[in-house]
XYZ file of C-alpha atoms in Angstrom:
601
model
C 0.000 0.000 0.000
C 1.304 3.487 -0.803
C 2.326 5.657 2.132
C -0.056 8.466 3.007
C 1.534 11.883 2.514
C -0.242 15.100 3.504
C -1.325 17.041 0.410
C 0.485 20.333 -0.127
C -1.788 21.523 -2.924
C -5.217 20.994 -1.426
C -6.869 24.152 -2.789
C -10.622 24.423 -2.296
C -13.080 24.264 -5.187
C -13.500 27.693 -6.743
C -10.448 29.346 -5.172
C -8.244 31.317 -7.527
C -4.946 29.869 -8.734
C -2.688 31.139 -7.313
C -4.859 31.393 -4.177
C -5.992 34.826 -3.036
C -4.826 36.468 -6.268
C -7.364 39.089 -7.428
C -6.457 38.861 -11.119
C -5.621 35.153 -11.309
C -6.173 33.410 -14.642
C -7.000 29.955 -13.272
C -9.377 28.458 -10.741
C -9.153 25.370 -8.572
C -11.140 22.327 -9.704
C -9.312 19.768 -7.558
C -11.195 16.546 -8.359
C -12.558 14.839 -11.441
C -16.053 15.275 -10.016
C -15.515 19.020 -9.602
C -14.528 19.379 -13.254
C -17.619 17.512 -14.407
C -19.722 19.556 -12.001
C -18.300 22.748 -13.489
C -19.242 21.644 -16.999
C -22.695 20.564 -15.844
C -23.213 23.880 -14.056
C -23.828 22.176 -10.728
C -24.550 24.577 -7.874
C -22.013 23.072 -5.465
C -19.265 24.093 -7.879
C -20.639 27.227 -9.528
C -21.563 28.900 -6.252
C -17.967 28.614 -5.045
C -16.219 30.085 -8.084
C -14.289 33.162 -7.048
C -12.955 33.494 -10.590
C -12.262 31.431 -13.708
C -10.251 31.434 -16.900
C -10.869 34.996 -18.134
C -12.242 34.279 -21.617
C -14.686 31.688 -20.265
C -15.579 33.365 -17.004
C -16.246 37.098 -17.067
C -14.325 38.346 -14.024
C -16.547 39.569 -11.195
C -14.915 43.010 -11.327
C -15.908 43.252 -14.996
C -19.386 41.929 -14.226
C -19.882 44.634 -11.606
C -18.831 47.465 -13.921
C -20.937 46.084 -16.776
C -23.996 45.965 -14.509
C -23.496 49.613 -13.523
C -23.134 50.701 -17.144
C -26.259 48.783 -18.149
C -28.212 50.277 -15.245
C -27.221 53.821 -16.202
C -27.444 53.678 -19.995
C -29.507 50.628 -20.888
C -33.111 49.518 -20.935
C -34.488 47.719 -17.855
C -33.615 44.226 -19.133
C -30.349 45.119 -20.846
C -26.930 43.716 -20.086
C -23.552 45.055 -21.174
C -20.313 43.579 -22.485
C -17.205 45.725 -22.163
C -14.394 46.244 -24.671
C -11.308 48.465 -24.802
C -12.355 50.456 -27.892
C -15.329 51.498 -29.948
C -13.945 49.607 -32.960
C -13.992 46.296 -31.083
C -17.453 47.045 -29.694
C -18.561 47.637 -33.276
C -17.308 44.225 -34.317
C -19.197 42.677 -31.420
C -22.366 44.508 -32.446
C -21.997 43.345 -36.058
C -21.560 39.743 -34.900
C -24.542 40.130 -32.574
C -26.883 41.305 -35.325
C -25.741 38.520 -37.671
C -26.460 35.937 -35.000
C -29.778 37.480 -33.903
C -31.452 38.908 -37.016
C -34.750 39.084 -35.120
C -33.418 42.032 -33.116
C -33.827 45.614 -34.264
C -30.544 47.435 -34.812
C -31.335 49.934 -32.049
C -31.648 47.106 -29.529
C -27.866 46.536 -29.688
C -26.153 49.835 -28.917
C -22.642 51.064 -28.198
C -21.749 53.525 -25.454
C -18.198 54.906 -25.493
C -17.097 55.844 -21.972
C -14.324 58.466 -21.866
C -12.768 60.673 -19.161
C -14.443 63.980 -18.422
C -11.041 65.674 -18.439
C -9.813 66.757 -21.850
C -6.247 66.123 -20.697
C -7.029 62.525 -19.805
C -8.488 62.084 -23.297
C -5.396 63.478 -25.001
C -3.047 61.514 -27.218
C -0.343 61.942 -24.583
C -2.453 59.964 -22.127
C -3.726 57.371 -24.574
C -1.512 54.542 -23.301
C -3.145 54.800 -19.852
C -6.411 56.513 -20.726
C -9.262 55.091 -18.621
C -11.711 54.577 -21.452
C -13.777 51.646 -22.653
C -16.817 50.889 -24.794
C -19.925 48.956 -23.819
C -22.249 46.963 -26.040
C -25.763 47.094 -24.599
C -28.148 44.321 -25.588
C -31.255 42.457 -24.358
C -30.172 40.236 -21.480
C -31.953 37.262 -23.002
C -29.242 37.234 -25.710
C -26.261 37.187 -23.365
C -24.947 33.953 -24.871
C -24.237 35.694 -28.188
C -22.228 38.454 -26.542
C -20.347 35.901 -24.463
C -19.495 33.942 -27.620
C -17.850 36.998 -29.173
C -16.066 37.750 -25.895
C -14.687 34.214 -25.687
C -13.651 33.717 -29.305
C -12.223 37.171 -29.971
C -10.341 37.543 -26.695
C -10.819 41.285 -27.110
C -12.741 42.067 -23.914
C -11.472 44.445 -21.243
C -9.121 43.009 -18.660
C -10.040 42.861 -14.985
C -7.341 45.422 -14.138
C -8.733 47.885 -16.685
C -12.239 47.355 -15.319
C -11.077 47.771 -11.723
C -9.386 51.033 -12.612
C -12.259 52.398 -14.713
C -14.932 51.481 -12.177
C -13.566 53.956 -9.636
C -13.792 56.785 -12.157
C -17.221 55.647 -13.330
C -18.508 55.656 -9.760
C -17.170 59.189 -9.274
C -18.806 60.439 -12.468
C -15.434 60.947 -14.146
C -16.167 58.579 -17.055
C -19.070 59.640 -19.256
C -20.661 58.901 -22.604
C -18.405 60.407 -25.291
C -21.431 62.210 -26.718
C -21.355 64.409 -23.638
C -17.827 65.548 -24.532
C -18.371 65.720 -28.324
C -15.365 63.434 -28.708
C -15.129 61.195 -31.747
C -13.530 57.876 -30.696
C -10.120 57.521 -32.344
C -7.979 54.634 -33.386
C -4.489 54.978 -31.941
C -2.193 53.104 -34.268
C 1.029 51.380 -33.423
C 3.612 50.273 -32.884
C 5.179 53.412 -34.370
C 4.016 55.468 -31.418
C 6.210 53.397 -29.134
C 9.243 54.645 -31.035
C 8.108 58.217 -31.645
C 7.045 59.275 -28.171
C 8.994 59.795 -25.038
C 7.974 58.110 -21.818
C 4.899 59.682 -20.264
C 5.699 61.682 -17.159
C 2.710 61.766 -14.859
C 4.356 62.637 -11.609
C 4.183 66.405 -11.439
C 0.719 67.514 -12.467
C -1.719 69.155 -10.080
C -4.375 70.052 -12.611
C -7.907 70.562 -11.223
C -11.079 70.830 -13.196
C -12.851 74.220 -12.970
C -11.194 74.852 -9.622
C -13.020 71.970 -7.989
C -11.584 70.519 -4.805
C -12.366 67.020 -6.107
C -9.913 65.184 -8.356
C -10.762 65.223 -12.036
C -10.082 62.164 -14.173
C -6.642 63.375 -15.305
C -5.496 63.782 -11.723
C -6.894 60.404 -10.810
C -4.878 58.852 -13.622
C -1.728 60.541 -12.359
C -2.186 59.874 -8.668
C -3.526 56.331 -8.962
C -0.643 55.160 -11.092
C 1.935 57.319 -9.390
C 1.008 55.602 -6.137
C 0.844 52.006 -7.297
C 3.058 51.691 -10.358
C 5.699 53.693 -12.171
C 3.341 54.339 -15.048
C 5.849 56.664 -16.682
C 7.580 53.416 -17.670
C 4.563 51.922 -19.432
C 5.944 52.609 -22.891
C 9.275 51.065 -21.921
C 7.592 48.035 -20.358
C 5.745 47.360 -23.602
C 8.963 47.742 -25.587
C 10.809 45.378 -23.237
C 8.068 42.765 -23.643
C 8.248 43.090 -27.420
C 12.016 42.682 -27.333
C 11.665 39.548 -25.215
C 9.204 38.124 -27.737
C 11.688 39.007 -30.467
C 14.352 37.101 -28.540
C 16.733 40.058 -28.428
C 16.200 40.724 -24.697
C 16.901 37.682 -22.533
C 18.774 39.175 -19.568
C 17.045 38.933 -16.178
C 17.304 42.622 -15.316
C 15.026 45.406 -14.141
C 13.284 47.709 -16.557
C 15.763 50.489 -15.849
C 18.477 48.357 -17.485
C 16.448 46.214 -19.884
C 16.447 48.618 -22.804
C 20.139 49.428 -22.589
C 21.623 45.932 -22.331
C 23.278 44.494 -25.403
C 20.919 42.505 -27.612
C 21.180 38.723 -27.384
C 22.473 37.746 -30.806
C 22.228 34.034 -30.065
C 18.554 33.914 -29.162
C 17.006 36.569 -31.431
C 14.762 34.891 -33.977
C 16.861 33.681 -36.872
C 15.288 35.707 -39.684
C 17.329 38.409 -41.448
C 15.948 41.896 -40.916
C 13.766 40.897 -37.987
C 13.311 43.253 -35.018
C 10.766 44.171 -32.351
C 9.100 46.450 -34.939
C 7.419 43.303 -36.282
C 6.087 42.301 -32.842
C 2.584 43.323 -31.758
C 0.880 43.044 -28.371
C -2.705 41.897 -27.832
C -4.947 41.485 -24.764
C -4.526 37.697 -24.895
C -3.321 34.928 -27.161
C -6.729 34.282 -28.675
C -6.989 37.969 -29.560
C -3.785 37.653 -31.592
C -5.286 34.679 -33.488
C -8.650 36.384 -33.968
C -7.060 39.565 -35.276
C -4.639 37.680 -37.507
C -7.623 36.005 -39.160
C -9.599 39.266 -39.277
C -6.801 41.167 -40.990
C -5.888 38.403 -43.446
C -9.518 38.239 -44.595
C -9.248 41.882 -45.706
C -6.297 41.168 -48.003
C -7.892 38.643 -50.355
C -11.190 37.595 -51.843
C -13.276 35.470 -49.442
C -11.733 32.033 -49.022
C -11.932 29.238 -46.490
C -9.004 28.632 -44.156
C -7.367 25.369 -43.109
C -6.935 24.292 -39.504
C -4.263 21.600 -39.474
C -3.935 19.339 -36.445
C -6.263 19.132 -33.470
C -6.202 22.688 -32.104
C -7.201 24.627 -29.051
C -10.955 24.888 -29.476
C -11.366 28.616 -30.104
C -8.975 28.682 -33.052
C -11.300 26.333 -34.901
C -14.383 28.308 -33.849
C -12.877 31.595 -35.086
C -12.236 30.182 -38.549
C -15.684 28.569 -38.670
C -17.710 31.535 -37.393
C -15.885 34.653 -38.564
C -15.101 33.880 -42.170
C -16.123 31.842 -45.223
C -15.505 28.575 -43.393
C -12.951 25.940 -42.473
C -11.282 22.895 -43.976
C -10.360 20.890 -40.872
C -7.447 18.448 -40.915
C -7.881 17.337 -37.330
C -5.390 14.463 -37.261
C -2.476 16.574 -38.452
C -1.374 13.614 -40.527
C 0.717 13.104 -43.653
C -2.371 11.691 -45.345
C -4.267 14.927 -44.695
C -1.421 16.920 -46.239
C -1.539 14.564 -49.237
C -5.253 15.235 -49.550
C -4.709 18.976 -49.183
C -2.072 18.939 -51.905
C -4.466 17.080 -54.207
C -7.201 19.668 -53.543
C -4.771 22.458 -54.346
C -3.604 20.752 -57.532
C -7.257 20.464 -58.571
C -7.731 24.231 -58.174
C -9.157 24.625 -54.668
C -7.780 27.711 -52.920
C -7.535 28.815 -49.282
C -6.848 31.995 -47.352
C -4.567 30.591 -44.662
C -3.461 27.529 -42.732
C -3.566 27.706 -38.932
C -1.555 25.218 -36.898
C 0.019 24.801 -33.458
C 3.635 23.784 -32.841
C 3.242 21.454 -31.102
C -0.494 20.904 -30.737
C -2.597 21.014 -27.581
C -3.288 18.479 -26.052
C -1.755 15.757 -28.261
C 1.639 17.485 -28.625
C 1.969 16.516 -32.282
C 4.229 18.669 -34.445
C 3.192 19.551 -38.009
C 5.523 19.239 -40.986
C 6.117 22.966 -41.367
C 8.590 22.558 -44.215
C 6.022 20.827 -46.405
C 3.300 23.257 -45.348
C 5.574 26.183 -46.276
C 6.246 24.605 -49.675
C 2.528 24.242 -50.393
C 1.794 27.759 -49.143
C 4.393 29.310 -51.432
C 3.256 27.273 -54.405
C -0.483 27.834 -53.942
C -0.486 31.241 -52.261
C -1.973 30.896 -48.796
C -0.785 32.321 -45.492
C 0.716 30.181 -42.723
C -0.099 31.079 -39.104
C 1.756 29.121 -36.409
C 0.820 29.199 -32.736
C 4.074 28.691 -30.817
C 2.562 28.929 -27.314
C 3.364 25.334 -26.357
C 6.797 25.091 -27.955
C 7.829 28.726 -27.283
C 10.565 30.490 -29.189
C 13.382 29.530 -26.820
C 12.813 25.883 -27.693
C 11.790 26.126 -31.351
C 12.261 28.560 -34.215
C 9.171 28.425 -36.414
C 9.197 31.991 -37.764
C 11.184 31.216 -40.953
C 8.428 28.794 -41.989
C 5.474 31.050 -41.121
C 3.996 34.313 -42.304
C 2.620 35.018 -38.847
C 3.542 33.548 -35.464
C 1.127 33.971 -32.553
C 1.423 33.091 -28.890
C -0.327 33.394 -25.562
C 1.885 35.436 -23.246
C -0.520 34.532 -20.437
C 1.137 31.151 -20.248
C 4.817 30.364 -19.695
C 6.056 33.783 -20.858
C 4.381 35.257 -17.766
C 4.340 32.161 -15.553
C 2.730 33.866 -12.571
C -0.859 33.203 -13.670
C -1.942 36.747 -12.845
C -2.022 38.611 -16.161
C -3.267 38.063 -19.712
C -1.381 38.889 -22.885
C -0.888 37.876 -26.486
C 1.894 38.317 -29.010
C 1.926 38.352 -32.798
C 5.032 38.374 -34.995
C 5.308 39.059 -38.728
C 8.043 37.361 -40.731
C 9.904 40.100 -42.634
C 11.237 37.542 -45.121
C 7.818 36.211 -46.033
C 6.740 36.962 -49.591
C 3.488 38.203 -48.035
C 5.218 40.570 -45.619
C 4.448 43.845 -47.401
C 0.718 43.210 -47.710
C 0.496 41.968 -44.114
C 2.566 44.841 -42.744
C 0.279 47.285 -44.537
C -2.776 45.589 -43.019
C -1.350 45.960 -39.505
C -0.255 49.551 -40.111
C -3.762 50.490 -41.186
C -5.700 49.610 -38.053
C -3.566 48.007 -35.352
C -4.533 49.119 -31.858
C -2.446 48.267 -28.810
C -5.212 47.349 -26.382
C -2.999 45.655 -23.821
C -3.876 47.632 -20.711
C -1.026 49.613 -19.121
C -1.051 47.877 -15.734
C -1.199 44.483 -17.451
C 1.849 45.395 -19.551
C 3.809 46.333 -16.446
C 2.947 43.067 -14.689
C 3.767 41.094 -17.828
C 7.157 42.770 -18.136
C 8.003 42.051 -14.506
C 6.857 38.444 -14.705
C 8.822 37.693 -17.879
C 12.259 38.887 -16.762
C 13.387 35.371 -15.772
C 11.716 33.713 -18.756
C 14.923 32.053 -19.981
C 15.895 30.354 -16.720
C 12.306 29.240 -16.094
C 12.042 27.598 -19.504
C 15.235 25.643 -18.929
C 13.979 24.349 -15.565
C 10.523 23.524 -16.901
C 11.965 21.643 -19.885
C 14.020 19.481 -17.517
C 11.151 18.834 -15.131
C 8.710 17.934 -17.905
C 11.121 15.450 -19.410
C 11.535 13.771 -16.000
C 7.755 13.475 -15.543
C 7.313 12.156 -19.083
C 9.835 9.409 -18.329
C 8.019 8.419 -15.119
C 4.663 8.209 -16.866
C 6.015 6.504 -19.969
C 7.631 3.729 -17.919
C 4.541 2.875 -15.855
C 2.346 -0.052 -16.964
C -0.881 1.634 -15.815
C -0.311 4.483 -18.266
C -1.792 3.769 -21.663
C -0.055 6.523 -23.654
C 2.062 9.618 -23.016
C 1.695 12.552 -25.389
C 4.920 14.548 -25.457
C 6.919 15.925 -28.422
C 9.920 13.739 -27.627
C 7.812 10.558 -27.728
C 5.624 11.501 -30.688
C 5.942 9.942 -34.129
C 6.117 13.569 -35.294
C 9.329 14.198 -33.317
C 11.380 14.615 -36.539
C 9.199 17.622 -37.419
C 9.802 19.104 -33.988
C 13.526 18.475 -34.102
C 13.852 20.238 -37.465
C 12.696 23.445 -35.758
C 14.318 22.857 -32.371
C 16.915 25.403 -31.356
C 20.426 24.105 -30.504
C 19.750 24.338 -26.766
C 16.007 23.895 -26.993
C 14.001 21.337 -25.080
C 10.601 19.758 -25.592
C 8.541 22.194 -23.555
C 6.588 21.939 -20.348
C 3.324 20.389 -21.526
C 2.421 16.710 -21.746
C -0.690 14.570 -21.592
C -1.461 10.989 -20.656
C -4.241 8.463 -20.934
C -4.879 5.408 -18.743
C -6.393 2.005 -19.422
C -9.681 2.620 -17.587
C -11.695 5.587 -16.449
C -11.428 4.382 -12.860
C -7.640 4.412 -13.129
C -7.805 7.901 -14.595
C -9.975 9.394 -11.875
C -8.062 7.624 -9.088
C -4.777 8.951 -10.415
C -6.119 12.458 -10.966
C -7.733 12.758 -7.550
C -4.581 11.386 -5.871
C -2.160 13.663 -7.736
C -0.874 16.341 -5.346
C -0.681 19.252 -7.773
C -3.082 22.130 -8.105
C -5.720 21.483 -10.737
C -7.502 23.881 -13.033
C -7.599 25.404 -16.518
C -4.669 27.180 -18.215
C -1.051 26.120 -18.644
C 2.483 27.496 -18.501
C 2.275 28.348 -14.810
C 5.323 28.403 -12.542
C 3.565 25.715 -10.502
C 2.575 22.342 -11.917
C -1.058 22.492 -13.059
C -3.096 19.434 -14.035
C -6.493 19.179 -15.700
C -8.856 16.726 -17.388
C -8.383 18.850 -20.484
C -10.928 17.241 -22.792
C -13.635 17.418 -20.132
C -13.043 21.161 -19.762
C -12.582 22.010 -23.443
C -14.934 19.582 -25.197
C -17.462 18.346 -22.651
C -20.451 18.862 -24.956
C -18.700 17.349 -27.977
C -16.798 14.393 -26.529
C -17.736 12.046 -29.363
C -16.510 14.570 -31.926
C -13.193 14.939 -30.073
C -12.829 11.165 -29.853
C -13.312 10.890 -33.621
C -10.060 12.867 -33.972
C -8.183 10.647 -31.524
C -8.661 12.847 -28.467
C -9.931 10.665 -25.628
C -12.385 12.051 -23.086
C -10.321 10.824 -20.121
C -7.037 12.389 -21.202
C -5.182 14.211 -18.394
C -2.961 17.178 -19.270
C -0.008 18.351 -17.190
C 1.634 21.751 -17.355
C 4.878 21.176 -15.497
C 6.259 23.888 -13.228
C 9.391 24.913 -11.370
C 9.239 22.559 -8.380
C 12.319 20.624 -7.300
C 12.637 17.749 -9.761
C 12.966 14.894 -7.282
C 10.017 16.105 -5.258
C 7.875 16.460 -8.371
C 8.788 12.991 -9.563
C 7.759 11.622 -6.153
C 4.413 13.388 -6.422
C 3.628 11.626 -9.700
C 4.937 8.275 -8.488
C 2.643 8.368 -5.451
C -0.372 9.112 -7.653
C 0.542 6.174 -9.881
C 0.866 3.931 -6.830
C -2.674 4.894 -5.870
C -3.968 3.034 -8.910
C -4.249 -0.411 -7.340
C -4.385 -3.711 -9.185
C -7.902 -4.145 -7.864
C -9.000 -0.927 -9.576
C -7.794 -2.186 -12.932
C -9.157 -5.723 -12.534
C -12.556 -4.470 -11.415
C -13.112 -2.385 -14.505
C -11.141 -4.320 -17.110
C-alpha cells in the first residue's frame, strides 16, 4: 500500500490559482467530479467560483462594472459587455446582429465611456487613458455576446475594469457624446518609437477649480502611487524585445532597454526586429485579429486548420469567415489530400496550426506546409505557445507567429497577454505589414503590460527548468504499466518535425498529456495527484487538468473521432524541485491499485 503523505496543494473548489490572487487566470477544480460539475453547471461548484479562466468566465470586477453601465445607460432588461475600444465594440455589435437577425438594430447599442477631463483624453495619455466601450443588448441574448467575448479575446481586462470602475462611480467617465469626442484609433507600434515616456508625476491640474480630483489627476495619482506608469511605454517595448528574442537578460526595466541585444537567441530571420512584434490582450486575440486582418487582403476564401487545435482557433475560422477545412489528425495523409485539392484548383486563405499541438503534442511538418503555401499562395499562421521560441524557431516557416503570453512567458498566472510576430522575409510581408499599419490598436492595458514585463524577466531560466522537469515526468509516466499513452513531443511519431525546428539548446517544452487504461484508473490517479488542478497552462507551478472534459465536454464524441480521448489528463509542469515532483507523480501512480484495474477491465 502506498504511504499516506499530507497534500500540499489541497486548494478548495472555486479558489483562484494562485490562491488569493485578485487577477488570477486559473481556478481550482481539484477533483474529477468538480470538473464535471463545473461543466454541468452544478450549484455546489458554480456557487464557489471566485474566478475562472478569463475568456470563459467574465471576471466579477468586470461583471460589476458592466452591470453599472447597463443600469445607467440601458433599458431595464439590458446587459452590457465591455471592450477596450469602440472599434472592437462595433465588431461585437456586427456579430450580434448577424447571430440574432430578429433584433432591431437599435436594440444593440454602443456607449463609449471616456474621461471627463480633456487632458485625460489626449493623445499623450492614450496609453493609460481610462476609457472603454460597452455593447448594450437584451439580457436574453447574453450567450451571443459571451461567444464573441470568448472567441475574440478582445474584452477588457479585470485590471482595466477595476481602474475604470472607480472613475465611473465618481462620475469621471461619461458617454463620449457628452464631450463631443469622436472615438479615435491609436495606431502602433510606431508610437512606441516616436514618443517619449509619459511623465505623470508632477501635475496638479484641477477641473474648474473643484476641490475634487478630475479624471486626469486620478490617472496621475492612482498610477503614481501604485506603479511607475511613466515606464509603461518602456515596459511594452521590453516585452516586445523579449518576444523578439533580443532581450533575454534577467534585469530590471531600468536596465532592460540598454543591455546588449542577445544575438544568439534573437529569432533567426534576417531583418527581424521588435518592430514586427505586436501586443494583444490575450493569445486568442492575436489569433482572432490575424484572421480578421488576413480576410481583408484577399477575396473570401476558407481557411485550413491543421492538427487538433485549441478549441477557439477552430471556432474563429468557422464563425468569422467563409468557413474551415479541418485536418484534425495533423497527418501526412491529410497533407496529401490537401495537396491534391490544391492541384485540382481549390484555394484557401490561410493555414492555422500549433507547434506542437494542444493536447496531443503533435508537431506539423512545417517545411512541407511552407512549400505548399508558397506554391499555392496561402498564409501560414503558427501558434508557438506550447513550444515557445526559446525551444523552437518556427518563424522562418510562417507568415505570422502567434502566442499566448498569459502562459509560460508570464508564468505567474496573474495577467493576460498575447503576441503576434510578422516574418519580414515572407513573400506576403508587405501586404500583411500594410494591413497591420492600417488599423492596429495596442489594447494591452497599461497595468497588465507592467505586470507582464516584470513576470517575464526570468523567462529564460524558467524555460530551462521547466523543460528538464517535464522530461523527467514524461519518463516516469512513460515507464509505468498503468499508463496507456504519453503525449509529449519527444515521444511523438512527429518528433522529426519538432527536431527540425528545435533550437540548438532547446528542449521539448513543459506540456504533456497521458491516458490510462480505464476511467477508474484515470480518476483515481487524478484525484490522488498532489498538484493544483484547473484550466490554463504554462504556470510556474505544476497544473493538471482533465483537459478534454473542460474544453470539449459537450462534444466528446466529436473529439474522440479525432483521436482525443475524453479521459485524457494534461499536465503543465512547473518549477518545483525535480525529485520532489517525480515523487508526487509516483505516489499518484501507486494509488492506482491492481484491484481498480481488474474491477473495470
